[in-house]
Short mmCIF file of C-alpha atoms and ligand atoms in Angstrom, two decimals:
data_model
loop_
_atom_site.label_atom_id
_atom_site.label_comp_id
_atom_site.label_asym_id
_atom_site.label_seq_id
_atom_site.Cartn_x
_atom_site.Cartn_y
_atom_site.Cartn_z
CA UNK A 1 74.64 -25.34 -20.28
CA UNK A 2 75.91 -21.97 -19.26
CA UNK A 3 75.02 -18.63 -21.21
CA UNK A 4 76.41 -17.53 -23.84
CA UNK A 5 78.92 -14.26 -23.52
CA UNK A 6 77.20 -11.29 -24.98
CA UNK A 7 77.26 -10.71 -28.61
CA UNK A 8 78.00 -7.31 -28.18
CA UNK A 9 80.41 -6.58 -25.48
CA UNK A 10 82.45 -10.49 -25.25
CA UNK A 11 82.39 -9.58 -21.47
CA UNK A 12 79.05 -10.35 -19.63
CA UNK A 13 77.02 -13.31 -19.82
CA UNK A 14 74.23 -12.81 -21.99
CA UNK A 15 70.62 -12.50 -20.43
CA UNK A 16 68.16 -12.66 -23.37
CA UNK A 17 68.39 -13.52 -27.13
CA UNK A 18 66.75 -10.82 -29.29
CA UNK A 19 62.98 -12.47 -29.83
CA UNK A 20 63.70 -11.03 -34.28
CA UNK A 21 67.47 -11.19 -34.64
CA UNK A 22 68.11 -14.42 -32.07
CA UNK A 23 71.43 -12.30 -31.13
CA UNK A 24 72.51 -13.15 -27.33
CA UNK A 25 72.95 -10.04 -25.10
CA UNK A 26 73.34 -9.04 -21.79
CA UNK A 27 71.27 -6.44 -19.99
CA UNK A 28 73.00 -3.38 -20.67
CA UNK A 29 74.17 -4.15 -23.93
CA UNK A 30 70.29 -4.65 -24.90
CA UNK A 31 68.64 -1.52 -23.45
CA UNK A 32 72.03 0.45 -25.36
CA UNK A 33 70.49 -1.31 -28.19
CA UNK A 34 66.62 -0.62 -27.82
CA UNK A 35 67.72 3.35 -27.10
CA UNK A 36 70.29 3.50 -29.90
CA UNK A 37 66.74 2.14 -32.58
CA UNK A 38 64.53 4.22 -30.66
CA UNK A 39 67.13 7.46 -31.50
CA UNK A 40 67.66 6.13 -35.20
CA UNK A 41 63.56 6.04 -35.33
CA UNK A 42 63.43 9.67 -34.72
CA UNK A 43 65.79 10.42 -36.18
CA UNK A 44 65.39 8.91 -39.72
CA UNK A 45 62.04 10.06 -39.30
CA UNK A 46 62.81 13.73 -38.63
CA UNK A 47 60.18 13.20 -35.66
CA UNK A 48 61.42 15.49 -33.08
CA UNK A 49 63.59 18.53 -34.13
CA UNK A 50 65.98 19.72 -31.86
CA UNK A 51 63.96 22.82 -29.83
CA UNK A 52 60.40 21.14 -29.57
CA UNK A 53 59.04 20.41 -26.45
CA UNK A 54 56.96 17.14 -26.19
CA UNK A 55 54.07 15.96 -24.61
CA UNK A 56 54.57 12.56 -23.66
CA UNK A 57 50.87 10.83 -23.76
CA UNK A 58 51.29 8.70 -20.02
CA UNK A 59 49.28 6.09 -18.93
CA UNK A 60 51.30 4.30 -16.04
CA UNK A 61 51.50 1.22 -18.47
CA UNK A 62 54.32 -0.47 -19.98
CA UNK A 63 54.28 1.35 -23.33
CA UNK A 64 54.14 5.10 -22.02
CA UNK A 65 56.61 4.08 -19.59
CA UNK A 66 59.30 2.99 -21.27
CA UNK A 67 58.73 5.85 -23.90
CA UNK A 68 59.42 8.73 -21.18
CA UNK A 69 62.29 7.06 -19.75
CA UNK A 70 63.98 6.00 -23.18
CA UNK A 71 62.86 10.05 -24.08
CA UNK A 72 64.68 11.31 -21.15
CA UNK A 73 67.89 9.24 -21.61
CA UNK A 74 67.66 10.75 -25.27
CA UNK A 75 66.79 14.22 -24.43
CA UNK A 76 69.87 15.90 -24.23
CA UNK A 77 71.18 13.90 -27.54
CA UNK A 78 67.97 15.63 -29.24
CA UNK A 79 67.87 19.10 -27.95
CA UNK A 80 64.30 18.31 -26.62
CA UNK A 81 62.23 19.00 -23.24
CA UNK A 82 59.61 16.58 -22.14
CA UNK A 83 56.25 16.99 -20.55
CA UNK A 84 54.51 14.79 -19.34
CA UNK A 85 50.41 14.76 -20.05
CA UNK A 86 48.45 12.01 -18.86
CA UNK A 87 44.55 11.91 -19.52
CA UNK A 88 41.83 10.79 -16.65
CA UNK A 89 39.41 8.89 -18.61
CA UNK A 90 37.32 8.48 -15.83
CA UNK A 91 36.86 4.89 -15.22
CA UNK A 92 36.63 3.67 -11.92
CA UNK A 93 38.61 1.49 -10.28
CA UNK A 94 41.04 1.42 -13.07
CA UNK A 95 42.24 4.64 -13.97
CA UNK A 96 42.90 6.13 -10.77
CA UNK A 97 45.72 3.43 -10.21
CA UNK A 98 47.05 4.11 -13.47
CA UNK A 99 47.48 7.92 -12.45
CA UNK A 100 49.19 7.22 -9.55
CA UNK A 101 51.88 5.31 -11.64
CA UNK A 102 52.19 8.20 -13.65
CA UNK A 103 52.60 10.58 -10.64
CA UNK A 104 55.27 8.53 -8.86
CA UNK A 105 57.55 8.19 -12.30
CA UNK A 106 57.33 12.02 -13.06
CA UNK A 107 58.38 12.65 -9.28
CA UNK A 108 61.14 9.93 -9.37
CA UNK A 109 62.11 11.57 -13.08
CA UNK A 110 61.84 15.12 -12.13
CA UNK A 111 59.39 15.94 -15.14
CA UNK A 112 56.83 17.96 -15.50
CA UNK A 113 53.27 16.13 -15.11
CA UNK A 114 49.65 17.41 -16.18
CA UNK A 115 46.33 15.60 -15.98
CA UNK A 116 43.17 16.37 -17.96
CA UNK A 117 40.31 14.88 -17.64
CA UNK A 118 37.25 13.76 -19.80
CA UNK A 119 35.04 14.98 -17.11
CA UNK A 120 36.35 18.80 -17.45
CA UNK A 121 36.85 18.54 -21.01
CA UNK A 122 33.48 17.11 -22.30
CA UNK A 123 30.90 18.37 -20.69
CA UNK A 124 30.67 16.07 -17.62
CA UNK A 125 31.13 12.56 -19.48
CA UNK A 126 33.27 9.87 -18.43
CA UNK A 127 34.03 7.17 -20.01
CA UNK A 128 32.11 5.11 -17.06
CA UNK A 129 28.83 7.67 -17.95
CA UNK A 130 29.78 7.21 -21.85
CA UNK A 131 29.34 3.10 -20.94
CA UNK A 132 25.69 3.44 -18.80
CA UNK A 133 24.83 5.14 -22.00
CA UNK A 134 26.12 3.58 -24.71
CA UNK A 135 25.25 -0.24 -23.23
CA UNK A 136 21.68 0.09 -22.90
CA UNK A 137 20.23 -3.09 -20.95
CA UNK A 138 23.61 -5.12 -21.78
CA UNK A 139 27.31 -3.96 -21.61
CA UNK A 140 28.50 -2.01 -24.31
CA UNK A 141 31.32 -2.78 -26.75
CA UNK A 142 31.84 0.56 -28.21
CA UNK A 143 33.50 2.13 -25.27
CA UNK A 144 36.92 2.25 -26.66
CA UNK A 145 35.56 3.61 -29.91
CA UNK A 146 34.51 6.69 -28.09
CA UNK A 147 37.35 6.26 -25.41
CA UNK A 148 39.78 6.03 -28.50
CA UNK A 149 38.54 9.34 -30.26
CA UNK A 150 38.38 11.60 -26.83
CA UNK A 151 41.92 10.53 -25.34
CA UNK A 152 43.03 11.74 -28.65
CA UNK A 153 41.35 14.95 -28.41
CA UNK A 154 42.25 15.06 -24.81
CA UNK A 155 45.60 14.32 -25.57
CA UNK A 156 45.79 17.21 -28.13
CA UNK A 157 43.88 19.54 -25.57
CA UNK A 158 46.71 18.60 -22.71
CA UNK A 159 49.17 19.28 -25.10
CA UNK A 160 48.64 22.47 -25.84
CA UNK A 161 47.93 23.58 -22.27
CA UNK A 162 51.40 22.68 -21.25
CA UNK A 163 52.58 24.61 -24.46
CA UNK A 164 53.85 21.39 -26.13
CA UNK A 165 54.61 21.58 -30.05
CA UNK A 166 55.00 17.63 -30.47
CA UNK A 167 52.95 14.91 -29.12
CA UNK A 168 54.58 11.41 -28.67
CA UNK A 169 52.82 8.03 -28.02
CA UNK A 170 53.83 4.79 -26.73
CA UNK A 171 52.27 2.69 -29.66
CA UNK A 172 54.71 -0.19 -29.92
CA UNK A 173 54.63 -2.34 -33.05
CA UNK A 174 52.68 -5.07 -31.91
CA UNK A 175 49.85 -2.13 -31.16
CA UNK A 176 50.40 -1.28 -35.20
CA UNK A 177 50.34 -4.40 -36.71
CA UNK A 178 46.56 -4.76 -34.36
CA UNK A 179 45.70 -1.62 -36.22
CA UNK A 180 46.73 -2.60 -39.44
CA UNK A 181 44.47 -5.71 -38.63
CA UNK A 182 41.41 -4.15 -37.63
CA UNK A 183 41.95 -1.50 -40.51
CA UNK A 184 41.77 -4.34 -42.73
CA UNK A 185 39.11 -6.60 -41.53
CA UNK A 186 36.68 -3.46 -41.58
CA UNK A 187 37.72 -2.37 -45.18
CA UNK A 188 38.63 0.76 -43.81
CA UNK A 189 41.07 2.19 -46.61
CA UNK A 190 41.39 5.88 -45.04
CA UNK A 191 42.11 4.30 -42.19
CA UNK A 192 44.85 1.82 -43.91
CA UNK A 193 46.55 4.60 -45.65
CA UNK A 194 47.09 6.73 -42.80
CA UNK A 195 47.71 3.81 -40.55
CA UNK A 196 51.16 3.13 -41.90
CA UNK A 197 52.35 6.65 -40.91
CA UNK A 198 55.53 7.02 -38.79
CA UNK A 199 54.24 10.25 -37.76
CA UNK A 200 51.47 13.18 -38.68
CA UNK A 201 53.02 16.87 -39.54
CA UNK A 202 50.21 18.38 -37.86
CA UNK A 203 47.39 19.17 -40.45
CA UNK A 204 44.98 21.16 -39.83
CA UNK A 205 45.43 22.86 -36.66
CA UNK A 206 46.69 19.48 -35.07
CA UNK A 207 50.10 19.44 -33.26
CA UNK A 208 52.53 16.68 -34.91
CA UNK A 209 52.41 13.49 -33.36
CA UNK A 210 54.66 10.26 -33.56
CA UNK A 211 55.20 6.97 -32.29
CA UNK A 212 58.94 6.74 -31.40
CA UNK A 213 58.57 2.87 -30.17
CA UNK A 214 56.70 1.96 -33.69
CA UNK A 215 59.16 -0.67 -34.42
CA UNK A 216 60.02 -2.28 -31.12
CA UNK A 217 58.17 -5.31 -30.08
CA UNK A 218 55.99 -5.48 -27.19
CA UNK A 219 58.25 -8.34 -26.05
CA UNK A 220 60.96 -5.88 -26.37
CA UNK A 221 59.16 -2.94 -24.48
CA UNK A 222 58.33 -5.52 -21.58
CA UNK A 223 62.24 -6.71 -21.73
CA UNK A 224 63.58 -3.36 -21.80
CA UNK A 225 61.02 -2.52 -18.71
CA UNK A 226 62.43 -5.08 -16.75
CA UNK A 227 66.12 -4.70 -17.00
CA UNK A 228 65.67 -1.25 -16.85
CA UNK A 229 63.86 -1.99 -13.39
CA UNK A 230 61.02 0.46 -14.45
CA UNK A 231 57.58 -0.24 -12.63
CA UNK A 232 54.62 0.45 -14.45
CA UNK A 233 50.70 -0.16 -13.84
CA UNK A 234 49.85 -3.18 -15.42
CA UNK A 235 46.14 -3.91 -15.35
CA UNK A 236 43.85 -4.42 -17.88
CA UNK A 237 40.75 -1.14 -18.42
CA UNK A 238 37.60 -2.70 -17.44
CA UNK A 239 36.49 -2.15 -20.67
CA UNK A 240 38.95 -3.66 -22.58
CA UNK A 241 37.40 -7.32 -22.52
CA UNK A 242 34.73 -5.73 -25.10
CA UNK A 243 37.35 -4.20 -27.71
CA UNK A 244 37.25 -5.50 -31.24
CA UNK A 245 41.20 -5.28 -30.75
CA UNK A 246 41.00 -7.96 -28.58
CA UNK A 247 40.38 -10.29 -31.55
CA UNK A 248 43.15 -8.78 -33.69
CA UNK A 249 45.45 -9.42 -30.95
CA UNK A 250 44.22 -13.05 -30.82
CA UNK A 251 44.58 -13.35 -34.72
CA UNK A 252 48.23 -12.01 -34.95
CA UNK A 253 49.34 -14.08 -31.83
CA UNK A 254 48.63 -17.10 -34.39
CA UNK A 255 50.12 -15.32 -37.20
CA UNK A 256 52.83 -15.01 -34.73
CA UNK A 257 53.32 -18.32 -34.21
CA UNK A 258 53.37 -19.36 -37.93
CA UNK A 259 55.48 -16.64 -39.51
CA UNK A 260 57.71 -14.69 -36.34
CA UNK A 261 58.28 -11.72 -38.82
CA UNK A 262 54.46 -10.98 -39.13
CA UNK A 263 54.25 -7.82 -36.62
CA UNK A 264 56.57 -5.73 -38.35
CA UNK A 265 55.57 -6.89 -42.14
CA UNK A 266 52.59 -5.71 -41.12
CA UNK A 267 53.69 -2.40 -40.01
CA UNK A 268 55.81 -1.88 -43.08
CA UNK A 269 53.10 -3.10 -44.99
CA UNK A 270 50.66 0.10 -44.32
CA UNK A 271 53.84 1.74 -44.73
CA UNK A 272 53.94 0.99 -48.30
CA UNK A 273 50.40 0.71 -48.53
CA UNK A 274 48.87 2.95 -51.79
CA UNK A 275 45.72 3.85 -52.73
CA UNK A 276 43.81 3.89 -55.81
CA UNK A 277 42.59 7.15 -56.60
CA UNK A 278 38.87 5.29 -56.64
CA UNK A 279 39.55 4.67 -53.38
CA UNK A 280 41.26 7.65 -51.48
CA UNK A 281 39.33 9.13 -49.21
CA UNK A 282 38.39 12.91 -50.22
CA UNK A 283 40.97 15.59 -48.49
CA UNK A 284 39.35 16.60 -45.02
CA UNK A 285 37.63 19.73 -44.21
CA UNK A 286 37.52 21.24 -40.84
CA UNK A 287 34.93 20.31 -38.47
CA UNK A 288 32.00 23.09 -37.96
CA UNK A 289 32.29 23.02 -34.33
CA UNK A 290 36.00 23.06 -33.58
CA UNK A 291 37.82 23.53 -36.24
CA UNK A 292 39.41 20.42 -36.02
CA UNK A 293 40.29 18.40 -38.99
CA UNK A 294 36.91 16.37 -40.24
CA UNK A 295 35.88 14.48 -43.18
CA UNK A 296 32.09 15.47 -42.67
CA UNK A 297 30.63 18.64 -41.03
CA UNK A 298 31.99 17.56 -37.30
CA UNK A 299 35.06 15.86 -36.35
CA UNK A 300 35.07 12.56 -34.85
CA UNK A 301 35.17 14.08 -31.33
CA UNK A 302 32.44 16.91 -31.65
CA UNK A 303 29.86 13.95 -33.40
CA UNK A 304 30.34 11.38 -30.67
CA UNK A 305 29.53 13.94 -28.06
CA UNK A 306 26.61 15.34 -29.73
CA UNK A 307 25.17 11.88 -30.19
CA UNK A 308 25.91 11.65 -26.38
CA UNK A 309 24.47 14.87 -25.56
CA UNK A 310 21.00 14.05 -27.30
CA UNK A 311 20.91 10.71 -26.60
CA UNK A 312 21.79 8.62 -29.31
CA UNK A 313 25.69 7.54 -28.93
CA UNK A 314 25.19 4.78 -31.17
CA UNK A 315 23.89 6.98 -33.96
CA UNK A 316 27.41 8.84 -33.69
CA UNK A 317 29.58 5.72 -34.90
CA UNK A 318 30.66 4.90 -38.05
CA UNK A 319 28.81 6.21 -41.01
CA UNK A 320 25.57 7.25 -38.49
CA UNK A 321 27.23 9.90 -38.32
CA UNK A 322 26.50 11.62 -41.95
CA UNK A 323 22.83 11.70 -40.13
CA UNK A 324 23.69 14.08 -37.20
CA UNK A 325 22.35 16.88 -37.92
CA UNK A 326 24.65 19.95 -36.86
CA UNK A 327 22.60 21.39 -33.77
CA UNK A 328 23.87 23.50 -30.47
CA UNK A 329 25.20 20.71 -28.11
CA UNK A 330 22.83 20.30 -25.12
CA UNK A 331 24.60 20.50 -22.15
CA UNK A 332 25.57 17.04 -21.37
CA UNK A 333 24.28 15.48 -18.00
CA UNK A 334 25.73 12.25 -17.97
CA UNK A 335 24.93 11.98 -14.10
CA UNK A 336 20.86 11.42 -15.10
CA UNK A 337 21.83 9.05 -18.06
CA UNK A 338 20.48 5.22 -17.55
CA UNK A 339 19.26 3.17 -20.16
CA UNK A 340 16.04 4.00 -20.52
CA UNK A 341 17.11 8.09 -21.06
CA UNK A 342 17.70 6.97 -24.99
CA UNK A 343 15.23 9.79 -26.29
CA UNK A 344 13.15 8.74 -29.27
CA UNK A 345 13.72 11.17 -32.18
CA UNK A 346 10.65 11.89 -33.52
CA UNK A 347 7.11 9.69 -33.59
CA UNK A 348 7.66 6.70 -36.03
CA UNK A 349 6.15 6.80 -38.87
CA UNK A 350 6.97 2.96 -39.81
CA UNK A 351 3.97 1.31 -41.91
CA UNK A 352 4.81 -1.94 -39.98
CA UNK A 353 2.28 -3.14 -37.38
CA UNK A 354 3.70 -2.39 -33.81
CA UNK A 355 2.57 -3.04 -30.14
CA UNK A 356 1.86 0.26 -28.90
CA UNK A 357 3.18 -0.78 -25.62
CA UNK A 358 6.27 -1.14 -27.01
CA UNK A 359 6.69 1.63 -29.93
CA UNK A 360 9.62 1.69 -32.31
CA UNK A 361 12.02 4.35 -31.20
CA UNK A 362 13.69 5.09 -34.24
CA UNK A 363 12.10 5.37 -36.85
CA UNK A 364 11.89 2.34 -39.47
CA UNK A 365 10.56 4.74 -42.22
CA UNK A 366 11.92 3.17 -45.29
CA UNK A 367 9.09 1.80 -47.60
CA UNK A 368 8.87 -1.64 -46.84
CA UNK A 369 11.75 -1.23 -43.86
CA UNK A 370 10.75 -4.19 -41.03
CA UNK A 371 10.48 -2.17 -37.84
CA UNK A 372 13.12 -2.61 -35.58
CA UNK A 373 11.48 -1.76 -32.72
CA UNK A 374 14.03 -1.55 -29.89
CA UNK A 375 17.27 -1.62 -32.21
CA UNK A 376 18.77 2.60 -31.75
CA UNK A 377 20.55 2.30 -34.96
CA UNK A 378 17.74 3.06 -37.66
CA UNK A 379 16.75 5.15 -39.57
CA UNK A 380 19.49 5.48 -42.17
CA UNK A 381 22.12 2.54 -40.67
CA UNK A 382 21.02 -0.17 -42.05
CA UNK A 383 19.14 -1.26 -38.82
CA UNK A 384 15.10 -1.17 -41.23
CA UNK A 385 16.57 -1.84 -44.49
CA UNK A 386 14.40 -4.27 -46.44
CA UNK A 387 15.75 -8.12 -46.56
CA UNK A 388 18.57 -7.33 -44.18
CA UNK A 389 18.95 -10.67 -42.61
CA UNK A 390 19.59 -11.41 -39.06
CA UNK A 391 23.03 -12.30 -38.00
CA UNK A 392 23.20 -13.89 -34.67
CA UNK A 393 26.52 -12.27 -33.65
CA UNK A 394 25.71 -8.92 -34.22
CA UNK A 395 28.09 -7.27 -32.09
CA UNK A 396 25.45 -4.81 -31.06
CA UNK A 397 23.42 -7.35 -28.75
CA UNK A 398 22.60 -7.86 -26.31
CA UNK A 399 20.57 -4.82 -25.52
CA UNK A 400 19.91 -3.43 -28.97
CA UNK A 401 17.68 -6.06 -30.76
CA UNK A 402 20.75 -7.68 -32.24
CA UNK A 403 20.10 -11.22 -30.84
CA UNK A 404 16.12 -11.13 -29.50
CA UNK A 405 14.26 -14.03 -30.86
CA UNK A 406 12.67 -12.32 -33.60
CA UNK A 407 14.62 -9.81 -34.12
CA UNK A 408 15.31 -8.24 -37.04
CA UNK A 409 18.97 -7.81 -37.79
CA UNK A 410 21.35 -5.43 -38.95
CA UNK A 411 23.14 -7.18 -41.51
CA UNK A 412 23.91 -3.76 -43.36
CA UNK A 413 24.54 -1.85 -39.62
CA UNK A 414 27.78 -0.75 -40.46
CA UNK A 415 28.19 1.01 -36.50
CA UNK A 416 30.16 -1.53 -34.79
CA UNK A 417 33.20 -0.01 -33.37
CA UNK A 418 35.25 1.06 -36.03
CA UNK A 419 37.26 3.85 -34.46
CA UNK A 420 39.06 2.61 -32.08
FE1 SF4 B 501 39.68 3.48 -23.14
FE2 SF4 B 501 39.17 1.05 -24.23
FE3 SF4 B 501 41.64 1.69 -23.46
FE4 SF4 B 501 39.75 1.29 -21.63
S1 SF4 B 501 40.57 -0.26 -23.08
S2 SF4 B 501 41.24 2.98 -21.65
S3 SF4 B 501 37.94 2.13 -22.67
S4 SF4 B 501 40.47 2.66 -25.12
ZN1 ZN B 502 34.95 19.09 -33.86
#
């Protein structure tokens, strides 16, 4: 059966049907489509005032891709400039690829590029140093928790080196409705009610920052891509095999499958979504270190790297946090970091029995706490509360005590990844 004609012009034969609205259009009639949404998002939105010069977030991949080049057709239409900033998580064999991607579109775009790095930023830590350290004898599944919170910061640092006053990302919806997901399954209502969010104003001493493609389907992105004949890196992060996300993704495919409208009734969902006032989070303060917005003494950034820097990334996730004390960073040396450099943080003063060989690390303090003696998590995690019960999936085996017969587990631990 031949094509259809195009729904829109009644000239060419169409070349896709629209995966939400089934309508039958040809190539050119569809990216005029996807650009004309993209410019009623920002617009609607009041994302981008005319004037503002924008730091595009690149990665090389799909998303980030089709966001500059959409961005640059719009440009003129918006009274904007673009800038490219691209951030060099460090992770071998993965990332270097990805930058090359990003040089060869700002070259064949004529745009400005600039490329920070975790390494210069943070001390000395990459994200493959961050892993050695955060996996201890097994591979970790936090890295994108930390990798999430410093390519934000770096983002925000490349941004204002290349004097940018907006920041855009490449978050389609399908990345949203994963959030929304994740938000959810870890009861994480701060999280939820900023999740829904079009775009931040810049509080604090944050620069704005939107997500133009929020309502466009991955399928979309990948469609537009290809007619477009835009190449982009495509390769999965090394890491990304261990992200919670990566079971959000799996869930939604299904609901997907069942109901075709979930993505984006998701997204609108958290757009609606409203808090109790039981439940809102209290209005941030500003971190001690950097200023930056923080809803305890040090942002999300400064904590992770000061559990880094003395030894105890794990402590820095989630609500271990609250128990960082707020000390001078030690200058980071990620280069001498291997398992075994997880510094104990004081002698143990547990009143459980305990094979000096093998002391407990961490404490276990808690009157009638069971030692965990190789878990990093305790004291004041959950990791030596009394009658926590083990939970053979605890996502913090292998390598922390999670899943060694007779362990005790960390059925209160609340530090799996929650920030990614
Ligand atoms: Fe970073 Fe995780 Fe993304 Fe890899 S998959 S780049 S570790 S956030
Ligand atoms: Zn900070």
């Amino acid at each position: 059966m031949p094509a259809p004609t195009c729904f829109s012009c009644h000239k060419s034969r169409a070349a896709l049907r629209r995966p939400r609205s089934g309508q039958a259009l040809c190539g050119s009639c569809f990216c005029a489509a996807f650009e004309a949404e993209v410019l009623h998002t920002v617009l609607a939105g009041h994302l981008l005032p005319p004037g503002a010069v924008v730091a595009v977030g690149a990665s090389g991949g799909k998303d980030s891709t089709v966001l500059a080049h959409v961005l640059r057709e719009l440009a003129p239409r918006l009274g904007i400039t673009l800038h490219l900033v691209a951030v060099d998580e460090g992770i071998g064999g993965y990332r270097d690829a990805a930058l090359e991607a990003v040089r060869s579109q700002a070259a064949r775009w004529e745009l400005p590029l600039t490329i920070v790095a975790y390494e210069d930023l943070f001390g000395g830590w990459t994200m493959d140093a961050v892993a050695r350290s955060t996996a201890g004898s097994g591979r970790s599944r936090s890295c994108c928790t930390f990798c999430g919170v410093l390519r934000r910061r770096a983002l925000e640092e490349g941004a204002r080196l290349v004097g940018a006053t907006h920041i855009v990302t490449g978050h389609n919806a399908d990345d949203m409705a994963e959030t929304v997901l994740m938000n959810f399954l870890r009861g994480d209502a701060a999280r939820l009610a900023r999740g829904g969010v079009l775009g931040s104003t810049g509080e604090g001493c944050a620069l704005p920052r939107c997500r133009p493609l929020q309502f466009a389907s991955q399928k979309e992105v990948v469609l537009y891509a290809h007619f477009r004949h835009l190449r982009y890196f495509s390769e999965e992060c090394v890491y990304a095999p261990e992200a919670f996300r990566g079971h959000a993704r799996d869930l939604l495919k299904l609901l997907e499958a069942a109901r075709p409208s979930a993505v984006l009734d998701l997204v609108h969902s958290a757009e609606r979504l409203a808090l109790a006032p039981a439940a809102r989070p209290p209005p941030p303060g500003t971190c001690s270190r950097c200023g930056a917005l923080a809803s305890h003494k040090l942002c999300q950034a400064c904590a992770l790297l000061d559990g880094l820097n003395r030894g105890l990334p794990r402590l820095a996730i989630g609500k271990g946090r609250r128990v960082l004390q707020v000390e001078p960073p030690q200058p980071g040396n990620p280069s001498l970091v291997t398992s075994d450099s997880v510094a104990p943080p004081g002698p143990c003063t547990c009143k459980q029995p305990k094979d000096k060989a093998n002391p407990c690390r961490n404490g276990g303090d808690r009157a009638g706490a069971t030692c965990v003696s190789q878990c990093d998590l305790s004291p004041g995690n959950g990791g030596d509360q009394a009658g926590a019960t083990r939970v053979s999936q605890c996502d913090l085996s292998p390598g922390n005590g999670g899943d060694r017969a007779g362990a005790t587990c960390v059925s209160q631990c609340d530090l799996s990844p929650v920030m990614e």
